[in-house]
Short mmCIF file of C-alpha atoms and ligand atoms in Angstrom, two decimals:
data_model
loop_
_atom_site.label_atom_id
_atom_site.label_comp_id
_atom_site.label_asym_id
_atom_site.label_seq_id
_atom_site.Cartn_x
_atom_site.Cartn_y
_atom_site.Cartn_z
CA MET A 233 15.07 18.31 7.13
CA LYS A 234 11.35 17.65 6.79
CA LYS A 235 10.51 14.35 5.18
CA LYS A 236 7.93 14.51 2.40
CA ILE A 237 5.94 11.32 2.48
CA PHE A 238 3.71 10.10 -0.35
CA SER A 239 1.86 6.83 -0.73
CA GLY A 240 -1.17 5.47 -2.49
CA VAL A 241 -3.73 2.71 -2.01
CA GLN A 242 -6.02 1.42 -4.74
CA PRO A 243 -9.76 1.63 -4.02
CA THR A 244 -10.38 -1.92 -5.15
CA GLY A 245 -12.19 -3.18 -2.01
CA ASN A 246 -11.30 -5.86 0.52
CA LEU A 247 -8.52 -3.89 2.26
CA HIS A 248 -6.84 -6.49 4.42
CA LEU A 249 -4.33 -7.15 7.17
CA GLY A 250 -1.49 -7.19 4.58
CA ASN A 251 -2.39 -3.65 3.44
CA TYR A 252 -2.55 -2.63 7.08
CA LEU A 253 0.71 -4.13 8.33
CA GLY A 254 2.62 -3.57 5.09
CA ALA A 255 1.49 0.00 4.49
CA ILE A 256 -1.36 1.76 6.32
CA ARG A 257 -0.01 1.26 9.86
CA ASN A 258 3.27 2.84 8.74
CA PHE A 259 1.31 5.76 7.26
CA VAL A 260 -0.15 6.35 10.72
CA ASP A 261 3.28 6.42 12.39
CA LEU A 262 4.58 8.81 9.73
CA ASN A 263 1.46 11.00 10.13
CA ASN A 264 2.10 11.19 13.87
CA ASP A 265 5.66 12.49 13.46
CA THR A 266 5.41 16.26 13.32
CA GLN A 267 8.64 16.37 11.29
CA ASN A 268 6.83 14.88 8.29
CA GLU A 269 4.59 16.29 5.59
CA CYS A 270 2.38 13.42 4.47
CA ILE A 271 0.18 12.88 1.46
CA PHE A 272 -1.97 9.76 1.17
CA CYS A 273 -3.71 9.22 -2.12
CA VAL A 274 -6.67 7.03 -3.05
CA VAL A 275 -5.38 5.96 -6.45
CA ASP A 276 -8.60 5.56 -8.42
CA LEU A 277 -6.82 6.02 -11.77
CA HIS A 278 -4.72 2.98 -10.90
CA ALA A 279 -7.83 1.01 -9.96
CA ILE A 280 -9.32 1.20 -13.48
CA THR A 281 -6.30 -0.54 -15.02
CA VAL A 282 -8.48 -3.60 -14.49
CA SER A 283 -12.18 -3.27 -15.16
CA GLN A 284 -14.24 -1.87 -12.26
CA ASN A 285 -17.95 -1.61 -11.69
CA PRO A 286 -18.49 2.19 -11.36
CA LYS A 287 -20.83 1.85 -8.37
CA ASP A 288 -18.38 -0.39 -6.54
CA LEU A 289 -15.50 1.92 -7.38
CA LYS A 290 -17.32 4.86 -5.84
CA SER A 291 -18.07 2.98 -2.63
CA ASN A 292 -14.52 1.60 -2.48
CA ILE A 293 -13.17 5.17 -2.68
CA TYR A 294 -15.24 6.05 0.40
CA GLU A 295 -14.14 2.86 2.12
CA THR A 296 -10.45 3.60 1.51
CA VAL A 297 -10.76 7.11 2.94
CA ALA A 298 -12.71 5.71 5.91
CA THR A 299 -9.97 3.11 6.45
CA PHE A 300 -7.24 5.76 6.44
CA VAL A 301 -9.08 7.82 9.05
CA ALA A 302 -10.22 4.84 11.13
CA SER A 303 -6.63 3.57 11.26
CA GLY A 304 -5.46 6.89 12.71
CA ILE A 305 -4.44 9.17 9.84
CA ASP A 306 -5.50 12.68 10.79
CA PRO A 307 -6.87 14.60 7.77
CA LYS A 308 -5.93 17.85 9.51
CA LYS A 309 -2.26 16.82 9.56
CA SER A 310 -1.99 14.82 6.33
CA ILE A 311 -3.42 15.44 2.89
CA ILE A 312 -5.90 12.74 1.87
CA PHE A 313 -7.25 12.99 -1.68
CA ASN A 314 -8.25 11.01 -4.72
CA GLN A 315 -5.97 10.88 -7.72
CA SER A 316 -8.55 11.47 -10.48
CA HIS A 317 -9.44 14.87 -9.01
CA VAL A 318 -5.96 16.27 -9.55
CA SER A 319 -5.49 16.26 -13.31
CA ALA A 320 -1.72 16.83 -13.11
CA HIS A 321 -1.34 13.11 -12.34
CA SER A 322 -2.62 11.94 -15.73
CA GLU A 323 -0.81 14.71 -17.55
CA THR A 324 2.53 14.06 -15.87
CA ALA A 325 2.11 10.34 -16.47
CA TRP A 326 1.89 11.02 -20.22
CA ILE A 327 5.03 13.16 -20.21
CA LEU A 328 6.92 10.59 -18.14
CA SER A 329 5.76 7.81 -20.44
CA CYS A 330 7.82 9.54 -23.12
CA ILE A 331 10.85 9.32 -20.79
CA ALA A 332 10.43 5.74 -19.56
CA ARG A 333 11.78 3.01 -21.86
CA MET A 334 9.86 -0.06 -23.01
CA GLY A 335 12.72 -2.22 -21.81
CA TRP A 336 12.31 -0.90 -18.27
CA LEU A 337 8.58 -1.59 -18.20
CA ASN A 338 9.04 -5.03 -19.75
CA ARG A 339 10.89 -6.05 -16.59
CA MET A 340 8.01 -5.28 -14.22
CA THR A 341 7.05 -8.52 -12.52
CA GLN A 342 3.70 -7.28 -11.25
CA PHE A 343 2.48 -6.73 -14.82
CA LYS A 344 3.52 -10.26 -15.71
CA GLU A 345 1.65 -11.64 -12.68
CA LYS A 346 -1.48 -9.54 -13.18
CA ALA A 347 -1.67 -9.95 -16.96
CA GLY A 348 -1.30 -13.72 -16.62
CA LYS A 349 -0.97 -15.93 -19.68
CA ASP A 350 -2.89 -13.73 -22.10
CA LYS A 351 -0.79 -10.54 -22.11
CA GLU A 352 -2.35 -9.38 -25.39
CA LYS A 353 -5.66 -8.88 -23.59
CA ALA A 354 -4.30 -6.79 -20.71
CA SER A 355 -5.08 -3.07 -20.82
CA ILE A 356 -2.36 -0.64 -21.84
CA GLY A 357 -3.01 1.07 -18.52
CA LEU A 358 -2.04 -2.07 -16.62
CA TYR A 359 1.26 -2.08 -18.51
CA SER A 360 2.06 1.61 -18.05
CA TYR A 361 0.73 1.83 -14.48
CA PRO A 362 4.20 2.19 -12.89
CA VAL A 363 4.68 5.40 -14.94
CA LEU A 364 1.50 6.83 -13.41
CA MET A 365 2.82 5.79 -10.00
CA ALA A 366 6.07 7.67 -10.74
CA ALA A 367 4.03 10.77 -11.64
CA ASP A 368 2.15 10.52 -8.31
CA ILE A 369 5.38 10.47 -6.36
CA LEU A 370 7.43 12.99 -8.36
CA LEU A 371 4.75 15.71 -8.54
CA TYR A 372 5.06 16.28 -4.79
CA ASP A 373 8.89 16.21 -4.49
CA SER A 374 8.38 13.20 -2.23
CA THR A 375 11.46 12.11 -0.32
CA HIS A 376 10.06 8.89 1.18
CA VAL A 377 7.49 6.38 -0.02
CA PRO A 378 6.10 3.84 2.48
CA VAL A 379 4.94 0.69 0.66
CA GLY A 380 4.81 -3.08 0.95
CA ASP A 381 7.50 -5.23 -0.63
CA ASP A 382 5.49 -5.77 -3.86
CA GLN A 383 6.00 -2.11 -4.83
CA LYS A 384 9.79 -2.10 -4.53
CA GLN A 385 10.41 -2.62 -8.23
CA HIS A 386 7.95 0.14 -9.19
CA LEU A 387 9.80 2.51 -6.92
CA GLU A 388 13.12 1.65 -8.52
CA LEU A 389 11.55 2.45 -11.88
CA CYS A 390 10.31 5.78 -10.50
CA ARG A 391 13.87 6.62 -9.45
CA ASP A 392 15.17 5.72 -12.94
CA ILE A 393 12.52 7.88 -14.63
CA ALA A 394 13.30 10.85 -12.35
CA GLN A 395 17.03 10.51 -13.01
CA LYS A 396 16.58 10.25 -16.77
CA PHE A 397 14.30 13.32 -16.87
CA ASN A 398 16.80 15.34 -14.78
CA ASN A 399 19.67 14.24 -17.07
CA ASP A 400 17.87 14.56 -20.42
CA PHE A 401 16.71 18.11 -19.71
CA LYS A 402 19.83 19.05 -17.73
CA VAL A 403 17.76 20.04 -14.70
CA LYS A 404 19.79 18.49 -11.89
CA ASP A 405 17.64 17.88 -8.77
CA PHE A 406 14.39 19.00 -10.45
CA PHE A 407 12.73 15.73 -9.57
CA THR A 408 13.62 14.51 -6.09
CA ILE A 409 14.85 10.92 -6.11
CA PRO A 410 12.56 9.18 -3.57
CA GLU A 411 13.58 6.55 -1.03
CA PRO A 412 11.36 3.54 -0.38
CA LEU A 413 10.29 2.89 3.22
CA ILE A 414 9.74 -0.86 3.46
CA LYS A 415 9.52 -2.66 6.80
CA LYS A 416 11.84 -5.57 6.16
CA GLU A 417 10.31 -8.51 7.99
CA PHE A 418 6.64 -7.61 7.76
CA SER A 419 6.34 -6.13 4.29
CA ARG A 420 4.87 -9.23 2.71
CA ILE A 421 1.96 -10.78 4.59
CA MET A 422 0.95 -14.08 3.01
CA SER A 423 -2.41 -15.76 2.42
CA LEU A 424 -3.90 -17.65 5.38
CA LYS A 425 -4.50 -20.56 3.01
CA ASP A 426 -1.09 -20.68 1.32
CA GLY A 427 2.09 -19.38 2.92
CA LEU A 428 3.73 -19.01 -0.48
CA SER A 429 1.26 -16.57 -2.04
CA LYS A 430 0.64 -12.99 -1.01
CA MET A 431 -2.45 -12.01 0.97
CA SER A 432 -4.46 -10.32 -1.74
CA LYS A 433 -7.68 -8.38 -2.31
CA SER A 434 -8.51 -10.39 -5.39
CA GLU A 435 -8.06 -13.93 -4.03
CA VAL A 436 -11.40 -15.69 -4.45
CA SER A 437 -11.45 -17.30 -1.01
CA ASP A 438 -12.35 -14.78 1.68
CA LEU A 439 -10.78 -17.19 4.19
CA SER A 440 -7.37 -16.35 2.71
CA ARG A 441 -7.34 -12.85 4.21
CA ILE A 442 -8.45 -10.84 7.23
CA ASN A 443 -10.39 -7.87 5.93
CA LEU A 444 -10.20 -4.63 7.84
CA THR A 445 -14.01 -4.71 7.95
CA ASP A 446 -14.21 -8.22 9.46
CA ASP A 447 -15.91 -8.52 12.84
CA LYS A 448 -14.55 -10.37 15.86
CA ASP A 449 -16.13 -13.74 15.04
CA GLN A 450 -14.96 -13.63 11.42
CA ILE A 451 -11.39 -12.93 12.53
CA ILE A 452 -11.39 -15.75 15.09
CA ASN A 453 -12.89 -18.17 12.56
CA LYS A 454 -10.36 -17.27 9.84
CA ILE A 455 -7.40 -17.71 12.16
CA LYS A 456 -8.81 -21.02 13.40
CA LYS A 457 -9.08 -22.23 9.80
CA ALA A 458 -5.68 -20.81 8.73
CA LYS A 459 -3.44 -23.47 7.20
CA THR A 460 -0.68 -24.83 9.46
CA ASP A 461 1.43 -27.97 9.65
CA ALA A 462 1.55 -30.85 12.08
CA LEU A 463 4.70 -29.94 14.03
CA PRO A 464 4.98 -27.87 17.21
CA LEU A 465 6.29 -24.33 16.70
CA PRO A 466 10.04 -24.08 16.11
CA SER A 467 12.68 -22.30 18.19
CA THR A 468 14.87 -20.75 15.50
CA ILE A 469 14.40 -18.49 12.48
CA GLU A 470 16.17 -21.11 10.29
CA GLU A 471 13.58 -23.77 11.18
CA LEU A 472 10.76 -21.26 10.71
CA GLU A 473 12.01 -20.38 7.21
CA LYS A 474 11.20 -23.92 6.08
CA ARG A 475 7.57 -23.64 7.25
CA PRO A 476 5.87 -20.83 5.29
CA GLU A 477 2.45 -20.94 6.98
CA ALA A 478 3.94 -20.98 10.49
CA LYS A 479 6.32 -18.20 9.50
CA ASN A 480 3.50 -16.01 8.19
CA LEU A 481 1.41 -16.38 11.35
CA ILE A 482 4.39 -15.72 13.64
CA CYS A 483 5.31 -12.68 11.51
CA ILE A 484 1.77 -11.31 11.83
CA TYR A 485 1.92 -11.80 15.61
CA SER A 486 5.35 -10.24 15.85
CA SER A 487 4.35 -7.27 13.75
CA LEU A 488 1.26 -6.64 15.87
CA MET A 489 3.35 -6.92 19.06
CA ASN A 490 5.99 -4.55 17.59
CA ASN A 491 8.43 -7.25 18.56
CA GLU A 492 11.59 -8.72 17.06
CA LEU A 493 10.74 -11.97 15.23
CA GLN A 494 13.06 -14.00 17.52
CA ASN A 495 11.19 -12.80 20.64
CA SER A 496 7.90 -14.12 19.24
CA ILE A 497 9.58 -17.39 18.26
CA ASP A 498 10.91 -17.75 21.83
CA GLU A 499 7.43 -17.13 23.27
CA PHE A 500 5.88 -20.08 21.40
CA ALA A 501 8.81 -22.48 20.82
CA GLY A 502 7.69 -26.09 21.30
CA LYS A 503 4.02 -25.12 21.77
CA ASN A 504 1.20 -26.28 19.53
CA PHE A 505 -0.72 -24.16 17.04
CA SER A 506 -3.99 -24.12 18.97
CA GLU A 507 -2.43 -22.27 21.89
CA PHE A 508 -0.60 -19.87 19.56
CA LYS A 509 -3.66 -19.24 17.40
CA GLU A 510 -5.68 -18.23 20.46
CA LYS A 511 -3.11 -15.58 21.38
CA LEU A 512 -2.84 -14.46 17.76
CA SER A 513 -6.63 -14.11 17.42
CA GLU A 514 -6.73 -11.98 20.56
CA LYS A 515 -4.05 -9.67 19.16
CA VAL A 516 -5.63 -9.35 15.71
CA VAL A 517 -9.08 -8.71 17.19
CA ASN A 518 -7.70 -6.05 19.56
CA GLU A 519 -6.02 -4.22 16.71
CA ILE A 520 -8.52 -4.65 13.88
CA ASN A 521 -11.91 -4.63 15.63
CA PRO A 522 -11.81 -0.96 16.72
CA ILE A 523 -10.78 -0.03 13.16
CA SER A 524 -13.56 -2.07 11.59
CA LEU A 525 -16.17 -0.47 13.90
CA LYS A 526 -14.84 2.99 13.10
CA ILE A 527 -14.93 2.27 9.34
CA LYS A 528 -18.61 1.29 9.61
CA ASP A 529 -19.33 4.50 11.53
CA LEU A 530 -17.51 6.71 9.06
CA LEU A 531 -19.23 5.12 6.09
CA ASN A 532 -22.51 6.44 7.50
CA ASP A 533 -21.15 9.97 7.22
CA LYS A 534 -20.46 10.46 3.51
CA VAL A 535 -20.61 14.25 3.92
CA PHE A 536 -17.61 14.08 6.25
CA LEU A 537 -15.70 11.78 3.86
CA GLU A 538 -16.50 14.07 0.91
CA LYS A 539 -15.23 17.05 2.89
CA ILE A 540 -11.92 15.29 3.58
CA LEU A 541 -11.46 14.53 -0.12
CA LYS A 542 -12.47 18.02 -1.23
CA GLU A 543 -10.07 19.74 1.15
CA GLY A 544 -7.33 17.24 0.35
CA CYS A 545 -7.79 17.75 -3.40
CA GLU A 546 -7.51 21.52 -3.04
CA LYS A 547 -4.22 21.22 -1.15
CA ALA A 548 -2.82 18.55 -3.50
CA ASN A 549 -3.86 20.56 -6.55
CA GLU A 550 -2.01 23.61 -5.30
CA ILE A 551 1.27 21.68 -5.06
CA ALA A 552 0.81 19.58 -8.21
CA SER A 553 -0.29 22.40 -10.51
CA LYS A 554 2.81 24.40 -9.59
CA LYS A 555 5.02 21.44 -10.43
CA ILE A 556 3.30 20.70 -13.75
CA ARG A 557 3.76 24.34 -14.81
CA GLU A 558 7.51 23.92 -14.22
CA ILE A 559 7.46 20.64 -16.15
CA HIS A 560 5.80 22.41 -19.10
CA LYS A 561 8.55 25.03 -19.15
CA ILE A 562 11.32 22.46 -18.98
CA VAL A 563 9.84 20.33 -21.75
CA GLY A 564 9.30 23.40 -23.99
CA PHE A 565 5.49 23.54 -24.18
P1 AMP B 704 -2.84 -2.03 -3.06
O1 AMP B 704 -3.97 -2.68 -2.40
O2 AMP B 704 -2.24 -2.85 -4.13
O3 AMP B 704 -3.11 -0.63 -3.47
O4 AMP B 704 -1.72 -1.91 -1.93
C1 AMP B 704 -1.68 -0.90 -0.96
C2 AMP B 704 -0.43 -1.04 -0.13
O5 AMP B 704 -0.46 -2.26 0.62
C3 AMP B 704 0.86 -1.09 -0.97
O6 AMP B 704 1.87 -0.34 -0.30
C4 AMP B 704 1.21 -2.56 -0.99
O7 AMP B 704 2.59 -2.77 -1.14
C5 AMP B 704 0.72 -3.01 0.38
N1 AMP B 704 0.36 -4.46 0.37
C6 AMP B 704 -0.56 -5.07 -0.42
N2 AMP B 704 -0.64 -6.39 -0.15
C7 AMP B 704 0.28 -6.62 0.84
C8 AMP B 704 0.66 -7.79 1.56
N3 AMP B 704 0.12 -8.99 1.33
N4 AMP B 704 1.65 -7.66 2.50
C9 AMP B 704 2.19 -6.45 2.76
N5 AMP B 704 1.86 -5.31 2.12
C10 AMP B 704 0.91 -5.39 1.17
N1 LIG B 705 0.86 0.90 -7.04
C1 LIG B 705 0.54 0.94 -5.65
C2 LIG B 705 -0.16 -0.38 -5.24
O1 LIG B 705 -0.76 -1.03 -6.03
C3 LIG B 705 -0.35 2.08 -5.31
C4 LIG B 705 0.28 3.39 -5.64
C5 LIG B 705 -0.07 4.21 -6.68
C6 LIG B 705 1.32 4.03 -4.94
N2 LIG B 705 0.69 5.31 -6.66
C7 LIG B 705 1.56 5.25 -5.62
C8 LIG B 705 2.10 3.68 -3.83
C9 LIG B 705 2.56 6.12 -5.21
C10 LIG B 705 3.08 4.56 -3.43
C11 LIG B 705 3.31 5.78 -4.10
O2 LIG B 705 -0.14 -0.71 -4.11
#
C-alpha cells in the first residue's frame, strides 16, 4: 500500500539543525521512496499564532520553501504548498474544533510552554493550534506524519479527534488515523548552550543553534563554543545519559553519520572534546554547507519559488476541496 505522508514546518525563520535532523532530512528520505505520496506544507496559519511581522513572514515563507528544495525535496515528486492558500484548512479546523474537547486541549504541554506564566494573554489561536494541525493531516487522508518528538502529543490529539468524528457521525474509516514517524534517538536535538533545553528558533542566543543558513566559519565557531564538561568522552550509553551536553553532541554526530549511537560512543571513548568537536564540525559543515549555499541561490529566484507554491497549492486544493465537500455532507450543511 502507498504511504500518504504529510508534514508541516512553520515559516518562523531560523530553521536549524534540530528541524533538519528531527524532520526535514526524514522528509527527503520519504520523498525519495517512490512508494510514497508526500505533501510538505509551509504552515503560515500556524505561524501567526504568535505575532509576526508581515514582511518577515513573507520572506520566511520563501526561505522555508527554499530549505525544502535545497535539502533535497523534489517539487515534481512531492507537493509543496502554503497552508493559507488552501482555505479548506481553516474551515476544517473550525469544524474539528467543535469535535475536540477543552479537556483534551488543556493537556497540551506545548501550549503551556509557549504561553508561559501569563496564559490569559496568549492568543486563542495558540491554544487551538493542535486542532488546525489535525485538519492539515486529516484533509489528505495522511497515513504517516514525520515530525520531531515535540509534536508527538499533537499527533495523539489528531488521532483522538479523527476517531471521535468517525464515531460521532458513524462514518467508520472516513478520517484515516495517522501514524507518527519519529526517529527515536535523534528526534530531540538540544541547544548547544544547554543540553536540557530544545534547540529552538526563538532562543535569543544565536550560539545555541546551527542555522541551516550558517556558513562554514559560523558552524565551526558555534561548535567550538558549544557547552561541554571537563571529563573525557564516556564509553557507555549509561554514562552518556548523565551528561546532557556530551549526549547531544554525540547524538548529532551519530545522526549525521547514520550510525547507531553506541558506534559513535566507541569511536570517541576516552578522547577529549577538542578532538571530537573537530570531527563533528567537519561532519556538520559537509552536510549543512551545501544546503546553505543552495538556499541562498534559490532565494535569488523568487519566480521559481512562487511557481513551486502555485503548483503545489493547485494540487493540494484539488485533494482538500474534495474532502471538505464530503465533510459538509456528513455534518449536514
Ligand atoms: P517547527 O519549527 O516548530 O515548525 O518544527 C518543524 C519540525 O521540526 C517539527 O517536526 C518539529 O518537531 C521539528 N523540530 C523542531 N525543533 C526540533 C529539535 N530541537 N529537535 C528535533 N526536531 C525538532
Ligand atoms: N505544529 C508543527 C510544528 O510546530 C507544524 C505542523 C503544522 C505540522 N501542521 C502539521 C506537522 C501537520 C505535521 C503535520 O512543528
